[in-house]
């Protein structure tokens, strides 16, 4: 696939007023989410839940792509239509999570590094055959008194860059996701400093690995105080700090940036995204790639009666997609 093809997929992922839904929770994580609403996690219950999400009428109006998990990209609707076929008909680009999760970084207590590079070339080729057009890899950066170390930042960014190069070789757009966790009591200023260090390291690593930025998407956390912090900040302060760090670290040649919700409430995630776009225009489209903030309300309703509540739950999914689509244009009014 040419750089022009990668570029056009990347641009379609951040089309005006559209964002990405993340339904790439591992079997363990989706199991916890289902258990929390009283649904047993089986292959069938996971398939039915994700069918409800992906077959939401009109979803493609506000959703450009969906990140799937290994199990999900192989699944079909109850009528036997592959999910990837359903998505493409709705104008939704199939994506796939390819990392293998985090492990402790040896020698640096408290820091973690993401694994999954072994065998990645072959896995990417298989996912491309299954219909994926982009992939996602998440690095996790923890803020504490002792973390992150510069070694942890460098190790994670190096892995993200190697993954990105392999994606482009396989004809997939890499979504690079260095998530700075909200856990902790750190201030918005500390969050800013860590985001700045991470983004500088990331783009340096991407450059060193010959990754074509024109065919790459950044998925990033917002600059926000830790959730145990007493600091009170409004949406405008979050927007200002987030845009400032992006403008100082992210090259303008990148086709677009999407934010993760990272433990924010549904309303916070939408309100912050709206405030960020309200102070535009920006060098790149700034949109969303939300998981929990897109699904939580619909999951609770669906779980009460997974057969009878599908249509009502889908209305909730569509409403969240519409709200975030408006926020991606700076036009959401609460």
Short mmCIF file of C-alpha atoms in Angstrom, two decimals:
data_model
loop_
_atom_site.label_atom_id
_atom_site.label_comp_id
_atom_site.label_asym_id
_atom_site.label_seq_id
_atom_site.Cartn_x
_atom_site.Cartn_y
_atom_site.Cartn_z
CA UNK A 1 0.00 0.00 0.00
CA UNK A 2 1.34 3.43 -0.94
CA UNK A 3 1.86 6.36 1.40
CA UNK A 4 -1.07 8.06 -0.42
CA UNK A 5 -3.35 5.14 0.56
CA UNK A 6 -2.21 5.27 4.18
CA UNK A 7 -2.68 9.03 4.17
CA UNK A 8 -6.23 8.81 2.81
CA UNK A 9 -7.22 6.20 5.44
CA UNK A 10 -5.67 8.36 8.20
CA UNK A 11 -7.55 11.44 6.97
CA UNK A 12 -10.83 9.46 6.79
CA UNK A 13 -10.30 8.42 10.43
CA UNK A 14 -10.38 12.08 11.49
CA UNK A 15 -13.01 13.35 9.02
CA UNK A 16 -14.81 16.48 10.28
CA UNK A 17 -17.29 15.70 13.04
CA UNK A 18 -16.32 12.03 13.23
CA UNK A 19 -14.32 10.00 15.74
CA UNK A 20 -13.45 6.45 16.66
CA UNK A 21 -15.18 4.04 19.02
CA UNK A 22 -12.82 1.78 20.98
CA UNK A 23 -14.30 -1.68 21.55
CA UNK A 24 -10.94 -3.39 21.90
CA UNK A 25 -11.12 -4.42 25.56
CA UNK A 26 -9.30 -7.69 26.17
CA UNK A 27 -11.40 -10.72 27.16
CA UNK A 28 -10.39 -10.10 30.78
CA UNK A 29 -11.35 -6.41 30.73
CA UNK A 30 -14.68 -6.87 28.93
CA UNK A 31 -15.35 -9.71 31.40
CA UNK A 32 -15.01 -7.24 34.30
CA UNK A 33 -17.28 -4.70 32.57
CA UNK A 34 -19.95 -7.32 31.89
CA UNK A 35 -19.71 -8.73 35.42
CA UNK A 36 -20.21 -5.22 36.83
CA UNK A 37 -23.63 -5.08 35.11
CA UNK A 38 -24.59 -8.68 35.94
CA UNK A 39 -23.89 -10.35 32.58
CA UNK A 40 -21.81 -13.53 32.41
CA UNK A 41 -18.85 -13.12 30.05
CA UNK A 42 -19.03 -15.84 27.38
CA UNK A 43 -17.94 -15.69 23.75
CA UNK A 44 -21.63 -15.34 22.82
CA UNK A 45 -22.43 -12.55 25.32
CA UNK A 46 -19.35 -10.61 24.18
CA UNK A 47 -20.34 -11.13 20.54
CA UNK A 48 -23.95 -10.06 21.16
CA UNK A 49 -22.87 -6.93 23.04
CA UNK A 50 -20.46 -5.89 20.31
CA UNK A 51 -23.05 -6.64 17.63
CA UNK A 52 -25.40 -4.23 19.43
CA UNK A 53 -22.70 -1.51 19.24
CA UNK A 54 -21.58 -2.09 15.65
CA UNK A 55 -25.09 -2.40 14.14
CA UNK A 56 -26.33 0.87 15.73
CA UNK A 57 -28.41 2.57 13.00
CA UNK A 58 -26.71 5.72 11.68
CA UNK A 59 -23.48 5.07 13.60
CA UNK A 60 -21.37 5.92 10.54
CA UNK A 61 -22.74 9.51 10.61
CA UNK A 62 -20.44 10.31 13.57
CA UNK A 63 -18.07 7.32 13.83
CA UNK A 64 -15.29 6.94 11.26
CA UNK A 65 -13.67 3.78 12.66
CA UNK A 66 -13.80 1.17 15.41
CA UNK A 67 -10.90 -0.50 17.18
CA UNK A 68 -11.60 -4.22 17.61
CA UNK A 69 -10.05 -7.00 19.68
CA UNK A 70 -8.64 -10.22 18.17
CA UNK A 71 -11.80 -12.15 19.07
CA UNK A 72 -14.12 -9.47 17.68
CA UNK A 73 -12.50 -9.03 14.25
CA UNK A 74 -13.18 -12.74 13.63
CA UNK A 75 -16.84 -12.59 14.72
CA UNK A 76 -20.09 -12.15 12.80
CA UNK A 77 -23.63 -10.98 13.49
CA UNK A 78 -26.19 -13.57 14.58
CA UNK A 79 -27.19 -13.71 10.89
CA UNK A 80 -23.65 -14.69 9.93
CA UNK A 81 -22.43 -11.40 8.42
CA UNK A 82 -18.79 -10.69 9.42
CA UNK A 83 -18.52 -7.61 11.64
CA UNK A 84 -15.94 -6.12 9.25
CA UNK A 85 -18.50 -6.35 6.40
CA UNK A 86 -21.17 -4.66 8.54
CA UNK A 87 -18.70 -1.89 9.40
CA UNK A 88 -17.54 -1.24 5.85
CA UNK A 89 -21.17 -1.02 4.65
CA UNK A 90 -21.77 1.64 7.32
CA UNK A 91 -18.64 3.54 6.25
CA UNK A 92 -16.77 2.58 9.46
CA UNK A 93 -13.09 1.66 9.08
CA UNK A 94 -12.08 -1.56 10.91
CA UNK A 95 -9.10 -1.26 13.27
CA UNK A 96 -7.38 -3.77 15.54
CA UNK A 97 -5.58 -3.60 18.88
CA UNK A 98 -2.28 -5.48 18.50
CA UNK A 99 -0.29 -4.96 21.70
CA UNK A 100 -0.11 -7.70 24.36
CA UNK A 101 -0.51 -5.45 27.40
CA UNK A 102 1.95 -4.15 29.96
CA UNK A 103 4.58 -5.85 32.12
CA UNK A 104 6.83 -4.37 34.84
CA UNK A 105 9.95 -2.69 33.42
CA UNK A 106 12.90 -4.57 34.92
CA UNK A 107 15.12 -2.32 37.03
CA UNK A 108 12.53 0.46 37.34
CA UNK A 109 9.98 -0.32 40.08
CA UNK A 110 6.54 1.11 39.31
CA UNK A 111 7.18 1.63 35.59
CA UNK A 112 5.66 -0.64 32.94
CA UNK A 113 6.42 -1.36 29.29
CA UNK A 114 4.08 -2.74 26.62
CA UNK A 115 4.89 -6.09 25.00
CA UNK A 116 3.81 -7.60 21.70
CA UNK A 117 6.53 -6.94 19.09
CA UNK A 118 7.44 -10.64 18.77
CA UNK A 119 5.52 -12.12 15.83
CA UNK A 120 3.84 -8.77 15.13
CA UNK A 121 4.76 -8.69 11.42
CA UNK A 122 2.84 -11.94 10.80
CA UNK A 123 -0.12 -10.90 12.96
CA UNK A 124 -0.45 -7.61 11.09
CA UNK A 125 -0.48 -9.43 7.76
CA UNK A 126 -3.27 -11.69 9.04
CA UNK A 127 -5.30 -8.75 10.37
CA UNK A 128 -4.97 -6.94 7.03
CA UNK A 129 -6.42 -10.06 5.34
CA UNK A 130 -9.26 -10.05 7.89
CA UNK A 131 -10.16 -6.50 6.82
CA UNK A 132 -8.32 -4.24 9.27
CA UNK A 133 -7.10 -0.93 7.85
CA UNK A 134 -5.52 0.52 10.97
CA UNK A 135 -4.02 -0.81 14.21
CA UNK A 136 -3.52 0.44 17.75
CA UNK A 137 -0.76 0.00 20.35
CA UNK A 138 -1.06 1.48 23.84
CA UNK A 139 1.84 2.48 26.05
CA UNK A 140 1.07 3.27 29.70
CA UNK A 141 2.83 6.06 31.58
CA UNK A 142 2.22 6.27 35.33
CA UNK A 143 2.77 9.46 37.33
CA UNK A 144 3.96 8.95 40.94
CA UNK A 145 6.74 10.40 43.11
CA UNK A 146 9.19 8.03 41.37
CA UNK A 147 7.66 7.50 37.91
CA UNK A 148 7.88 7.79 35.01
CA UNK A 149 11.62 7.35 34.61
CA UNK A 150 13.15 8.66 31.39
CA UNK A 151 14.04 5.01 30.63
CA UNK A 152 10.37 3.99 30.79
CA UNK A 153 9.38 6.83 28.47
CA UNK A 154 12.12 5.91 25.99
CA UNK A 155 11.42 2.15 26.10
CA UNK A 156 7.71 2.67 25.47
CA UNK A 157 8.23 5.20 22.68
CA UNK A 158 10.80 2.96 21.00
CA UNK A 159 8.28 0.08 21.02
CA UNK A 160 5.53 2.38 19.66
CA UNK A 161 7.81 3.46 16.82
CA UNK A 162 8.84 -0.11 15.91
CA UNK A 163 5.17 -1.15 15.93
CA UNK A 164 4.28 1.85 13.73
CA UNK A 165 6.96 0.97 11.15
CA UNK A 166 5.70 -2.64 10.99
CA UNK A 167 2.10 -1.40 10.53
CA UNK A 168 3.02 0.77 7.58
CA UNK A 169 4.99 -2.10 6.04
CA UNK A 170 1.79 -4.21 6.27
CA UNK A 171 -0.35 -1.43 4.75
CA UNK A 172 -2.06 -0.46 8.02
CA UNK A 173 -2.27 3.03 9.52
CA UNK A 174 -0.63 2.91 12.97
CA UNK A 175 -2.47 4.61 15.82
CA UNK A 176 0.21 5.35 18.44
CA UNK A 177 -1.20 5.69 21.95
CA UNK A 178 1.01 6.85 24.81
CA UNK A 179 -1.51 7.15 27.65
CA UNK A 180 -0.50 9.24 30.64
CA UNK A 181 -2.74 7.80 33.35
CA UNK A 182 -5.10 9.98 35.40
CA UNK A 183 -4.39 7.85 38.51
CA UNK A 184 -2.70 9.80 41.30
CA UNK A 185 -2.82 13.19 42.97
CA UNK A 186 -0.54 15.09 40.58
CA UNK A 187 -1.28 18.65 39.43
CA UNK A 188 -2.17 19.76 35.90
CA UNK A 189 1.35 21.23 35.64
CA UNK A 190 2.97 17.87 36.36
CA UNK A 191 0.63 16.25 33.82
CA UNK A 192 1.76 18.85 31.27
CA UNK A 193 5.47 18.16 31.95
CA UNK A 194 5.02 14.40 31.57
CA UNK A 195 2.97 14.78 28.36
CA UNK A 196 5.67 17.05 26.96
CA UNK A 197 8.48 14.57 27.76
CA UNK A 198 6.48 11.65 26.30
CA UNK A 199 5.51 13.43 23.07
CA UNK A 200 9.05 14.69 22.44
CA UNK A 201 10.42 11.16 22.93
CA UNK A 202 7.68 9.63 20.76
CA UNK A 203 8.20 11.84 17.70
CA UNK A 204 11.97 11.46 17.99
CA UNK A 205 11.52 7.64 18.00
CA UNK A 206 9.08 7.72 15.05
CA UNK A 207 11.59 9.81 13.09
CA UNK A 208 14.43 7.39 13.91
CA UNK A 209 12.36 4.38 12.75
CA UNK A 210 11.47 6.05 9.40
CA UNK A 211 7.76 6.13 10.19
CA UNK A 212 5.81 8.28 7.73
CA UNK A 213 3.91 10.76 9.88
CA UNK A 214 1.46 11.49 7.04
CA UNK A 215 0.13 7.95 7.50
CA UNK A 216 0.04 7.90 11.33
CA UNK A 217 -2.58 8.89 13.92
CA UNK A 218 -1.78 9.97 17.49
CA UNK A 219 -4.10 8.83 20.30
CA UNK A 220 -3.33 10.78 23.45
CA UNK A 221 -4.62 11.58 26.92
CA UNK A 222 -5.69 15.11 27.83
CA UNK A 223 -3.60 17.26 30.17
CA UNK A 224 -5.62 16.92 33.34
CA UNK A 225 -4.86 16.77 37.09
CA UNK A 226 -4.72 13.32 38.73
CA UNK A 227 -8.13 12.04 39.83
CA UNK A 228 -7.05 12.13 43.51
CA UNK A 229 -5.84 15.73 43.23
CA UNK A 230 -7.64 18.53 45.09
CA UNK A 231 -6.87 20.94 42.24
CA UNK A 232 -10.01 22.34 40.61
CA UNK A 233 -9.68 23.09 36.90
CA UNK A 234 -12.39 23.92 34.39
CA UNK A 235 -12.76 22.64 30.82
CA UNK A 236 -11.07 25.77 29.42
CA UNK A 237 -7.91 25.17 31.51
CA UNK A 238 -7.74 21.52 30.39
CA UNK A 239 -8.24 22.63 26.78
CA UNK A 240 -5.58 25.33 27.01
CA UNK A 241 -2.92 23.04 28.57
CA UNK A 242 -3.70 20.19 26.15
CA UNK A 243 -3.53 22.35 23.03
CA UNK A 244 -0.36 24.06 24.26
CA UNK A 245 1.54 20.81 24.73
CA UNK A 246 0.37 19.44 21.37
CA UNK A 247 1.43 22.61 19.53
CA UNK A 248 4.86 22.50 21.15
CA UNK A 249 5.56 18.81 20.41
CA UNK A 250 3.48 17.43 17.52
CA UNK A 251 4.54 18.06 13.89
CA UNK A 252 1.89 19.67 11.68
CA UNK A 253 2.36 16.91 9.06
CA UNK A 254 0.41 14.47 11.27
CA UNK A 255 -3.08 13.92 9.72
CA UNK A 256 -4.89 14.03 13.04
CA UNK A 257 -5.03 13.46 16.79
CA UNK A 258 -7.71 11.60 18.76
CA UNK A 259 -8.16 11.74 22.52
CA UNK A 260 -8.82 8.83 24.85
CA UNK A 261 -11.34 9.30 27.65
CA UNK A 262 -9.07 7.60 30.21
CA UNK A 263 -11.44 7.41 33.17
CA UNK A 264 -13.20 10.75 32.63
CA UNK A 265 -16.99 10.71 32.95
CA UNK A 266 -19.00 10.71 29.71
CA UNK A 267 -19.85 14.38 30.17
CA UNK A 268 -16.28 15.45 31.07
CA UNK A 269 -14.86 13.70 28.00
CA UNK A 270 -17.33 15.48 25.71
CA UNK A 271 -17.06 18.85 27.46
CA UNK A 272 -13.23 18.83 27.36
CA UNK A 273 -13.18 17.82 23.68
CA UNK A 274 -15.63 20.62 22.88
CA UNK A 275 -13.53 23.21 24.77
CA UNK A 276 -10.39 22.02 22.93
CA UNK A 277 -12.04 22.53 19.54
CA UNK A 278 -13.68 25.77 20.61
CA UNK A 279 -10.25 27.44 20.81
CA UNK A 280 -9.27 26.33 17.28
CA UNK A 281 -8.46 26.28 14.45
CA UNK A 282 -5.59 23.84 15.08
CA UNK A 283 -2.84 22.45 12.81
CA UNK A 284 -4.61 19.03 12.82
CA UNK A 285 -8.15 17.73 13.38
CA UNK A 286 -8.63 16.99 17.12
CA UNK A 287 -11.24 14.28 17.60
CA UNK A 288 -12.05 11.35 19.91
CA UNK A 289 -11.35 7.65 20.31
CA UNK A 290 -13.48 6.81 23.31
CA UNK A 291 -14.23 3.45 24.89
CA UNK A 292 -16.02 3.69 28.21
CA UNK A 293 -17.22 7.25 27.56
CA UNK A 294 -19.05 5.97 24.45
CA UNK A 295 -20.38 2.70 25.87
CA UNK A 296 -21.06 2.89 29.60
CA UNK A 297 -24.67 4.16 29.61
CA UNK A 298 -25.68 1.84 26.75
CA UNK A 299 -24.02 -1.17 28.42
CA UNK A 300 -26.01 -0.66 31.62
CA UNK A 301 -29.31 -0.46 29.73
CA UNK A 302 -28.51 -3.39 27.39
CA UNK A 303 -27.49 -5.59 30.34
CA UNK A 304 -30.93 -5.31 31.97
CA UNK A 305 -32.36 -7.33 29.06
CA UNK A 306 -29.85 -8.14 26.30
CA UNK A 307 -32.62 -9.30 23.93
CA UNK A 308 -35.31 -6.68 24.51
CA UNK A 309 -33.18 -3.57 25.07
CA UNK A 310 -31.03 -3.59 21.92
CA UNK A 311 -32.84 -0.76 20.10
CA UNK A 312 -32.95 1.50 23.19
CA UNK A 313 -29.27 0.86 23.97
CA UNK A 314 -28.39 1.67 20.35
CA UNK A 315 -30.19 5.01 20.64
CA UNK A 316 -27.87 5.82 23.56
CA UNK A 317 -24.78 4.81 21.55
CA UNK A 318 -25.94 7.01 18.67
CA UNK A 319 -26.59 9.95 21.01
CA UNK A 320 -23.09 9.67 22.54
CA UNK A 321 -21.57 9.45 19.04
CA UNK A 322 -23.54 12.52 17.94
CA UNK A 323 -22.54 14.55 21.04
CA UNK A 324 -18.86 13.73 20.61
CA UNK A 325 -19.07 14.37 16.86
CA UNK A 326 -20.39 17.86 17.64
CA UNK A 327 -17.66 18.34 20.29
CA UNK A 328 -15.05 17.42 17.65
CA UNK A 329 -16.30 20.50 15.76
CA UNK A 330 -16.52 22.67 18.91
CA UNK A 331 -20.30 22.80 18.49
CA UNK A 332 -21.62 20.79 21.43
CA UNK A 333 -23.79 22.86 23.74
CA UNK A 334 -24.35 20.41 26.59
#
